[in-house]
Coordinates of N, CA and C in Angstrom, one line a residue:
M56 N -258.8 7.2 -23.6 CA -259.2 8.0 -22.5 C -260.8 8.1 -22.5
K57 N -261.4 8.3 -23.6 CA -262.8 8.3 -23.7 C -263.5 7.1 -23.2
R58 N -262.9 5.9 -23.6 CA -263.4 4.7 -23.2 C -263.3 4.5 -21.7
L59 N -262.2 5.0 -21.0 CA -262.1 4.9 -19.6 C -263.2 5.8 -18.9
A60 N -263.4 7.0 -19.5 CA -264.5 7.9 -18.9 C -265.8 7.2 -19.0
I61 N -266.2 6.6 -20.1 CA -267.5 5.9 -20.2 C -267.5 4.7 -19.3
L62 N -266.4 3.9 -19.2 CA -266.4 2.8 -18.3 C -266.6 3.2 -16.8
M63 N -265.9 4.3 -16.4 CA -266.1 4.8 -15.0 C -267.5 5.2 -14.8
A64 N -268.1 5.9 -15.8 CA -269.5 6.3 -15.6 C -270.4 5.1 -15.5
V65 N -270.2 4.1 -16.2 CA -271.0 2.9 -16.2 C -270.9 2.2 -14.9
F66 N -269.6 2.0 -14.4 CA -269.5 1.4 -13.1 C -270.2 2.2 -12.0
A67 N -270.1 3.5 -12.0 CA -270.7 4.3 -11.0 C -272.2 4.2 -11.1
F68 N -272.7 4.2 -12.4 CA -274.2 4.1 -12.7 C -274.7 2.8 -12.1
C69 N -273.9 1.7 -12.4 CA -274.4 0.4 -12.0 C -274.4 0.2 -10.5
F70 N -273.5 0.8 -9.8 CA -273.3 0.5 -8.4 C -273.9 1.6 -7.5
A71 N -274.2 2.8 -7.9 CA -274.7 3.8 -7.1 C -276.1 3.4 -6.5
G72 N -276.1 3.4 -5.2 CA -277.5 3.1 -4.6 C -277.7 1.7 -4.5
C73 N -276.9 0.8 -4.9 CA -277.1 -0.7 -4.8 C -276.7 -1.2 -3.5
E74 N -277.5 -2.3 -3.0 CA -277.1 -2.9 -1.8 C -276.2 -4.1 -2.1
W75 N -276.2 -4.6 -3.3 CA -275.3 -5.7 -3.6 C -273.9 -5.2 -3.6
K76 N -273.0 -5.9 -3.1 CA -271.6 -5.5 -3.1 C -270.7 -6.5 -3.7
A77 N -269.8 -6.2 -4.6 CA -268.8 -7.0 -5.2 C -267.8 -7.5 -4.0
E78 N -267.0 -8.4 -4.4 CA -266.0 -8.8 -3.4 C -265.2 -7.5 -3.0
E79 N -264.7 -7.5 -1.8 CA -264.0 -6.3 -1.4 C -262.8 -5.8 -2.3
S80 N -262.1 -6.8 -2.8 CA -260.9 -6.4 -3.6 C -261.4 -5.7 -4.9
Q81 N -262.5 -6.2 -5.5 CA -263.1 -5.5 -6.7 C -263.5 -4.1 -6.3
V82 N -264.2 -3.9 -5.2 CA -264.8 -2.6 -4.8 C -263.6 -1.7 -4.6
D83 N -262.5 -2.1 -3.9 CA -261.4 -1.2 -3.7 C -260.8 -0.8 -5.0
S84 N -260.6 -1.6 -6.0 CA -260.0 -1.2 -7.2 C -260.9 -0.3 -8.0
I85 N -262.2 -0.4 -7.9 CA -263.1 0.5 -8.6 C -263.1 1.9 -7.9
I86 N -263.2 1.9 -6.6 CA -263.2 3.2 -5.9 C -261.9 4.0 -6.1
D87 N -260.8 3.4 -6.3 CA -259.5 4.1 -6.5 C -259.6 4.9 -7.8
V88 N -260.4 4.5 -8.8 CA -260.4 5.1 -10.1 C -261.3 6.4 -10.1
Y89 N -262.2 6.5 -9.2 CA -263.2 7.6 -9.2 C -262.8 8.8 -8.3
T90 N -263.3 9.9 -8.6 CA -263.3 11.1 -7.8 C -264.7 11.6 -7.8
A91 N -265.1 12.3 -6.8 CA -266.5 12.8 -6.7 C -266.7 13.8 -7.9
L92 N -267.8 13.7 -8.6 CA -268.0 14.5 -9.8 C -268.9 15.7 -9.4
P93 N -268.5 16.9 -9.7 CA -269.4 18.1 -9.5 C -270.5 18.1 -10.4
L94 N -271.6 18.8 -10.1 CA -272.7 19.0 -11.0 C -272.2 19.7 -12.2
P95 N -272.7 19.3 -13.4 CA -272.3 20.0 -14.7 C -273.1 21.3 -14.8
E96 N -272.8 22.0 -15.9 CA -273.4 23.3 -16.2 C -274.8 23.0 -16.8
L97 N -275.7 22.4 -16.2 CA -276.9 22.0 -16.7 C -278.0 22.2 -15.6
H98 N -279.1 22.8 -16.0 CA -280.2 23.0 -15.0 C -281.3 22.0 -15.3
L99 N -281.7 21.3 -14.3 CA -282.8 20.4 -14.3 C -283.9 20.7 -13.3
T100 N -285.1 20.4 -13.6 CA -286.2 20.5 -12.6 C -286.4 19.1 -12.0
I101 N -286.0 19.0 -10.7 CA -286.1 17.7 -10.0 C -287.4 17.7 -9.3
P102 N -288.2 16.6 -9.4 CA -289.5 16.5 -8.6 C -289.3 16.7 -7.1
E103 N -290.2 17.4 -6.5 CA -290.1 17.7 -5.0 C -289.9 16.5 -4.1
H104 N -290.5 15.3 -4.5 CA -290.4 14.1 -3.7 C -289.1 13.4 -3.7
F105 N -288.1 13.9 -4.6 CA -286.8 13.4 -4.6 C -285.9 14.2 -3.6
E106 N -285.1 13.6 -2.9 CA -284.2 14.3 -1.9 C -282.8 14.3 -2.5
T107 N -282.1 15.4 -2.2 CA -280.7 15.6 -2.6 C -279.8 14.9 -1.6
T108 N -278.9 14.2 -2.2 CA -277.9 13.4 -1.4 C -276.5 13.5 -2.1
S109 N -275.5 12.9 -1.5 CA -274.3 12.8 -2.1 C -273.6 11.5 -1.8
S110 N -272.5 11.2 -2.5 CA -271.7 10.0 -2.2 C -270.3 10.2 -2.6
E111 N -269.4 9.2 -2.4 CA -268.1 9.3 -2.8 C -267.9 9.4 -4.3
F112 N -268.9 9.0 -5.0 CA -268.9 9.1 -6.5 C -269.5 10.4 -7.1
Y113 N -270.5 11.0 -6.4 CA -271.2 12.1 -6.9 C -271.3 13.2 -5.8
E114 N -271.0 14.4 -6.2 CA -271.2 15.6 -5.3 C -272.7 15.7 -4.9
E115 N -273.6 15.5 -5.9 CA -275.0 15.7 -5.6 C -275.7 14.8 -6.6
Y116 N -276.7 14.0 -6.1 CA -277.7 13.3 -6.9 C -279.0 13.2 -6.1
Y117 N -280.0 12.6 -6.7 CA -281.3 12.7 -6.1 C -281.9 11.3 -6.0
I118 N -282.6 11.1 -4.8 CA -283.2 9.8 -4.6 C -284.6 9.9 -4.1
C119 N -285.4 8.9 -4.3 CA -286.8 8.8 -3.8 C -287.0 7.3 -3.7
D120 N -287.0 6.7 -2.5 CA -287.2 5.3 -2.3 C -286.0 4.6 -3.0
D121 N -286.4 3.7 -4.0 CA -285.4 2.9 -4.8 C -285.0 3.7 -6.1
A122 N -285.5 4.8 -6.4 CA -285.3 5.6 -7.6 C -284.2 6.5 -7.4
S123 N -283.4 6.8 -8.4 CA -282.3 7.8 -8.4 C -282.2 8.5 -9.7
I124 N -281.7 9.7 -9.6 CA -281.4 10.6 -10.7 C -280.0 11.1 -10.6
I125 N -279.1 10.8 -11.5 CA -277.7 11.1 -11.5 C -277.3 11.9 -12.7
I126 N -276.6 13.0 -12.5 CA -276.2 13.8 -13.7 C -274.7 13.8 -13.7
T127 N -274.2 13.5 -14.9 CA -272.7 13.5 -15.1 C -272.4 14.2 -16.4
Q128 N -271.1 14.5 -16.5 CA -270.6 15.3 -17.6 C -269.4 14.6 -18.2
D129 N -269.2 14.5 -19.5 CA -268.0 13.9 -20.1 C -267.5 15.0 -20.9
M130 N -266.3 15.5 -20.6 CA -265.6 16.5 -21.3 C -264.5 16.0 -22.2
A131 N -264.4 14.8 -22.4 CA -263.3 14.2 -23.2 C -263.3 14.5 -24.7
N132 N -264.4 15.0 -25.2 CA -264.5 15.4 -26.6 C -264.1 14.3 -27.6
A133 N -264.5 13.1 -27.4 CA -264.2 12.0 -28.2 C -264.8 12.2 -29.6
P134 N -264.3 11.7 -30.6 CA -264.9 11.9 -32.0 C -266.1 11.1 -32.3
Y135 N -267.2 11.3 -31.7 CA -268.4 10.7 -32.0 C -269.2 11.5 -33.0
S136 N -269.8 10.9 -34.0 CA -270.4 11.6 -35.0 C -271.8 12.2 -34.6
S137 N -272.3 11.6 -33.6 CA -273.6 12.0 -33.1 C -273.8 11.7 -31.6
V138 N -274.8 12.3 -31.0 CA -275.2 11.9 -29.6 C -275.6 10.4 -29.6
H139 N -276.4 10.0 -30.6 CA -276.8 8.6 -30.7 C -275.6 7.7 -30.7
D140 N -274.6 8.0 -31.4 CA -273.4 7.1 -31.5 C -272.7 7.1 -30.1
Y141 N -272.7 8.2 -29.4 CA -272.2 8.2 -28.0 C -273.0 7.3 -27.1
A142 N -274.3 7.4 -27.2 CA -275.3 6.6 -26.4 C -275.0 5.1 -26.7
I143 N -275.0 4.7 -28.0 CA -274.7 3.3 -28.4 C -273.4 2.9 -27.8
S144 N -272.4 3.7 -27.8 CA -271.1 3.3 -27.3 C -271.2 3.1 -25.8
A145 N -271.9 3.9 -25.1 CA -272.1 3.7 -23.7 C -272.9 2.4 -23.4
L146 N -273.9 2.1 -24.2 CA -274.6 0.8 -24.0 C -273.7 -0.4 -24.2
V147 N -272.8 -0.3 -25.1 CA -271.8 -1.4 -25.3 C -271.0 -1.6 -24.0
E148 N -270.6 -0.4 -23.4 CA -269.9 -0.5 -22.1 C -270.7 -1.1 -21.0
Y149 N -272.0 -0.7 -21.0 CA -272.9 -1.3 -20.0 C -273.0 -2.8 -20.1
E150 N -273.1 -3.2 -21.4 CA -273.2 -4.7 -21.6 C -272.0 -5.4 -21.1
K151 N -270.9 -4.8 -21.1 CA -269.7 -5.4 -20.6 C -269.6 -5.7 -19.1
V152 N -270.4 -4.8 -18.3 CA -270.3 -4.9 -16.9 C -271.6 -5.5 -16.3
T153 N -272.6 -5.9 -17.1 CA -273.8 -6.4 -16.6 C -274.0 -7.9 -17.0
E154 N -274.8 -8.6 -16.3 CA -275.0 -10.0 -16.6 C -276.0 -10.0 -17.8
E155 N -276.9 -9.1 -17.8 CA -278.0 -9.1 -18.9 C -278.4 -7.6 -19.1
L156 N -278.7 -7.3 -20.3 CA -279.1 -5.9 -20.7 C -280.2 -6.1 -21.7
E157 N -281.4 -5.6 -21.5 CA -282.4 -5.6 -22.5 C -282.9 -4.2 -22.8
M158 N -282.8 -3.8 -24.1 CA -283.1 -2.5 -24.6 C -284.7 -2.4 -24.7
H159 N -285.3 -1.3 -24.3 CA -286.7 -1.2 -24.4 C -287.1 0.0 -25.4
N160 N -286.3 1.0 -25.4 CA -286.6 2.3 -26.1 C -285.4 3.0 -26.5
D161 N -285.4 3.6 -27.7 CA -284.3 4.5 -28.2 C -285.0 5.6 -29.0
E162 N -285.1 6.8 -28.4 CA -285.8 7.8 -29.1 C -285.1 9.2 -28.8
I163 N -285.5 10.2 -29.6 CA -285.1 11.6 -29.3 C -286.2 12.3 -28.8
V164 N -286.0 13.1 -27.7 CA -287.0 14.0 -27.2 C -286.3 15.4 -27.1
Y165 N -287.1 16.4 -26.9 CA -286.6 17.8 -26.9 C -286.7 18.4 -25.6
A166 N -285.6 19.0 -25.1 CA -285.5 19.8 -23.9 C -285.3 21.2 -24.3
G167 N -286.3 22.0 -24.4 CA -286.1 23.4 -25.0 C -285.7 23.2 -26.5
A168 N -284.6 23.8 -26.9 CA -284.1 23.6 -28.2 C -283.1 22.5 -28.4
A169 N -282.7 21.8 -27.3 CA -281.7 20.7 -27.4 C -282.4 19.4 -27.6
A170 N -281.9 18.6 -28.5 CA -282.3 17.3 -28.8 C -281.6 16.4 -27.7
V171 N -282.4 15.5 -27.1 CA -281.9 14.6 -26.1 C -282.1 13.1 -26.6
Q172 N -281.0 12.4 -26.6 CA -281.1 11.0 -27.0 C -281.5 10.2 -25.7
V173 N -282.6 9.5 -25.8 CA -283.1 8.8 -24.5 C -283.0 7.3 -24.9
M174 N -282.4 6.6 -23.9 CA -282.4 5.1 -24.0 C -283.0 4.6 -22.8
E175 N -283.9 3.6 -22.9 CA -284.5 2.9 -21.8 C -284.1 1.4 -21.9
F176 N -283.7 0.9 -20.8 CA -283.2 -0.5 -20.7 C -283.3 -1.1 -19.3
T177 N -283.3 -2.4 -19.2 CA -283.3 -3.1 -18.0 C -282.0 -3.9 -18.0
Y178 N -281.3 -3.8 -16.8 CA -280.1 -4.5 -16.7 C -280.0 -5.3 -15.4
T179 N -279.2 -6.4 -15.4 CA -279.0 -7.2 -14.2 C -277.5 -7.2 -13.9
I180 N -277.2 -7.0 -12.6 CA -275.8 -7.2 -12.1 C -275.8 -8.2 -11.0
G181 N -274.7 -8.9 -10.9 CA -274.6 -10.0 -9.8 C -274.9 -11.3 -10.4
K182 N -274.8 -12.3 -9.5 CA -275.1 -13.7 -9.9 C -275.8 -14.3 -8.8
D183 N -276.6 -15.4 -9.1 CA -277.3 -16.2 -8.2 C -278.2 -15.4 -7.3
D184 N -278.1 -15.6 -6.0 CA -279.0 -14.9 -5.1 C -278.6 -13.4 -4.8
K185 N -277.5 -13.0 -5.4 CA -277.0 -11.6 -5.2 C -277.1 -10.8 -6.5
T186 N -278.3 -10.9 -7.2 CA -278.5 -10.1 -8.3 C -279.4 -8.9 -8.0
I187 N -279.2 -7.9 -8.8 CA -280.0 -6.7 -8.8 C -280.4 -6.4 -10.1
T188 N -281.7 -6.1 -10.4 CA -282.2 -5.8 -11.7 C -282.9 -4.4 -11.6
K189 N -282.5 -3.6 -12.5 CA -283.0 -2.2 -12.5 C -283.4 -1.8 -13.9
T190 N -284.3 -0.9 -14.0 CA -284.7 -0.3 -15.3 C -284.3 1.1 -15.3
S191 N -283.7 1.5 -16.4 CA -283.1 2.9 -16.5 C -283.7 3.6 -17.7
M192 N -283.7 5.0 -17.5 CA -283.9 5.9 -18.6 C -282.7 6.8 -18.5
V193 N -282.0 6.9 -19.7 CA -280.8 7.7 -19.7 C -280.9 8.7 -20.8
G194 N -280.7 9.9 -20.5 CA -280.8 11.0 -21.5 C -279.4 11.5 -21.8
Y195 N -279.0 11.7 -23.1 CA -277.7 12.2 -23.5 C -277.9 13.4 -24.3
L196 N -277.2 14.5 -23.9 CA -277.3 15.7 -24.7 C -275.9 16.4 -24.7
T197 N -275.7 17.2 -25.7 CA -274.4 17.9 -25.8 C -274.5 19.4 -26.1
D198 N -273.5 20.1 -25.6 CA -273.4 21.5 -25.9 C -272.2 21.8 -26.9
R199 N -271.7 20.7 -27.4 CA -270.6 20.6 -28.3 C -269.3 20.6 -27.6
D200 N -269.2 21.1 -26.4 CA -268.0 21.0 -25.6 C -268.0 19.8 -24.7
S201 N -269.1 19.3 -24.3 CA -269.2 18.2 -23.3 C -270.5 17.4 -23.7
M202 N -270.5 16.2 -23.2 CA -271.6 15.3 -23.2 C -272.2 15.3 -21.8
Y203 N -273.5 15.5 -21.7 CA -274.2 15.4 -20.4 C -275.1 14.2 -20.4
I204 N -275.0 13.5 -19.3 CA -275.7 12.2 -19.1 C -276.6 12.3 -17.9
I205 N -277.9 12.2 -18.1 CA -278.9 12.2 -17.1 C -279.4 10.7 -16.9
T206 N -279.0 10.1 -15.8 CA -279.2 8.7 -15.6 C -280.4 8.6 -14.5
C207 N -281.5 8.0 -14.9 CA -282.6 7.8 -14.0 C -282.8 6.3 -13.9
K208 N -283.0 5.8 -12.7 CA -283.2 4.3 -12.6 C -284.0 4.0 -11.3
S209 N -284.6 2.8 -11.4 CA -285.3 2.3 -10.2 C -285.5 0.8 -10.4
D210 N -286.0 0.2 -9.3 CA -286.2 -1.3 -9.4 C -287.2 -1.5 -10.6
V211 N -287.1 -2.7 -11.2 CA -288.0 -3.1 -12.2 C -289.5 -3.0 -11.8
D212 N -289.8 -3.4 -10.6 CA -291.2 -3.4 -10.1 C -291.8 -2.0 -9.9
T213 N -290.9 -1.0 -9.7 CA -291.4 0.3 -9.4 C -291.1 1.3 -10.5
Y214 N -290.5 0.9 -11.6 CA -290.1 1.8 -12.7 C -291.2 2.6 -13.2
E215 N -292.3 2.0 -13.5 CA -293.5 2.6 -14.1 C -294.0 3.8 -13.2
D216 N -293.9 3.6 -11.9 CA -294.2 4.7 -10.9 C -293.4 5.9 -11.1
Y217 N -292.2 5.8 -11.6 CA -291.3 6.9 -11.7 C -291.0 7.3 -13.2
R218 N -291.5 6.6 -14.1 CA -291.2 6.8 -15.5 C -291.5 8.3 -16.0
D219 N -292.7 8.7 -15.6 CA -293.1 10.1 -15.9 C -292.2 11.2 -15.3
D220 N -291.8 10.9 -14.0 CA -290.8 11.8 -13.3 C -289.6 11.9 -14.1
F221 N -289.1 10.7 -14.5 CA -287.8 10.6 -15.2 C -287.8 11.4 -16.5
M222 N -288.9 11.2 -17.3 CA -289.0 11.9 -18.5 C -289.1 13.4 -18.3
S223 N -289.9 13.8 -17.3 CA -289.9 15.3 -17.1 C -288.6 15.9 -16.6
V224 N -287.8 15.2 -15.9 CA -286.5 15.7 -15.5 C -285.6 15.8 -16.8
I225 N -285.6 14.8 -17.7 CA -284.8 14.8 -18.9 C -285.3 16.0 -19.8
T226 N -286.6 16.2 -20.0 CA -287.1 17.2 -20.8 C -287.0 18.6 -20.2
S227 N -286.6 18.7 -19.0 CA -286.5 20.0 -18.3 C -285.0 20.5 -18.4
A228 N -284.2 19.8 -19.0 CA -282.7 20.1 -19.1 C -282.5 21.4 -19.8
R229 N -281.7 22.3 -19.3 CA -281.4 23.6 -19.9 C -279.9 23.9 -19.6
F230 N -279.2 24.3 -20.6 CA -277.8 24.6 -20.4 C -277.6 26.0 -19.6
L231 N -276.7 26.1 -18.7 CA -276.5 27.3 -18.0 C -275.5 28.2 -18.7
K232 N -274.8 27.7 -19.7 CA -273.8 28.6 -20.4 C -274.5 29.5 -21.3

């Protein structure tokens, strides 16, 4: 069950906001698996230049040009010994659905009293002339009941323009409970 939840989040992460489209039969089978995710019990400060939007995958997420910020929650309570182990498990799932994945950074930052595991990586999906390459900063934190995932991404060429925004969003995380 946990593996399915991670895989669903990975597919949504990879395809949200992308112009590249898999063959129609692949897209149909992916869409059937998902339901729109409500925002979790987490407060974030989103930069003003990001607009709020929604999709069939997410009740609410944020975009600015080619950049996006997506917040998800995994309540499956899988037996991971740490947030880092959860993040590594998610990266393994990303590797399964991407053509290429290059890790750049793996660090812990603090959002108030909460430790947040942050992973930065570049991934490529698609083949030949239908490839998309993005760089992502993903923050993982838990309140012991759920895992919260803050996924920030943009095109490789513009990532540095948004990197500070992404880090400020991740370090602004506060639990509402």
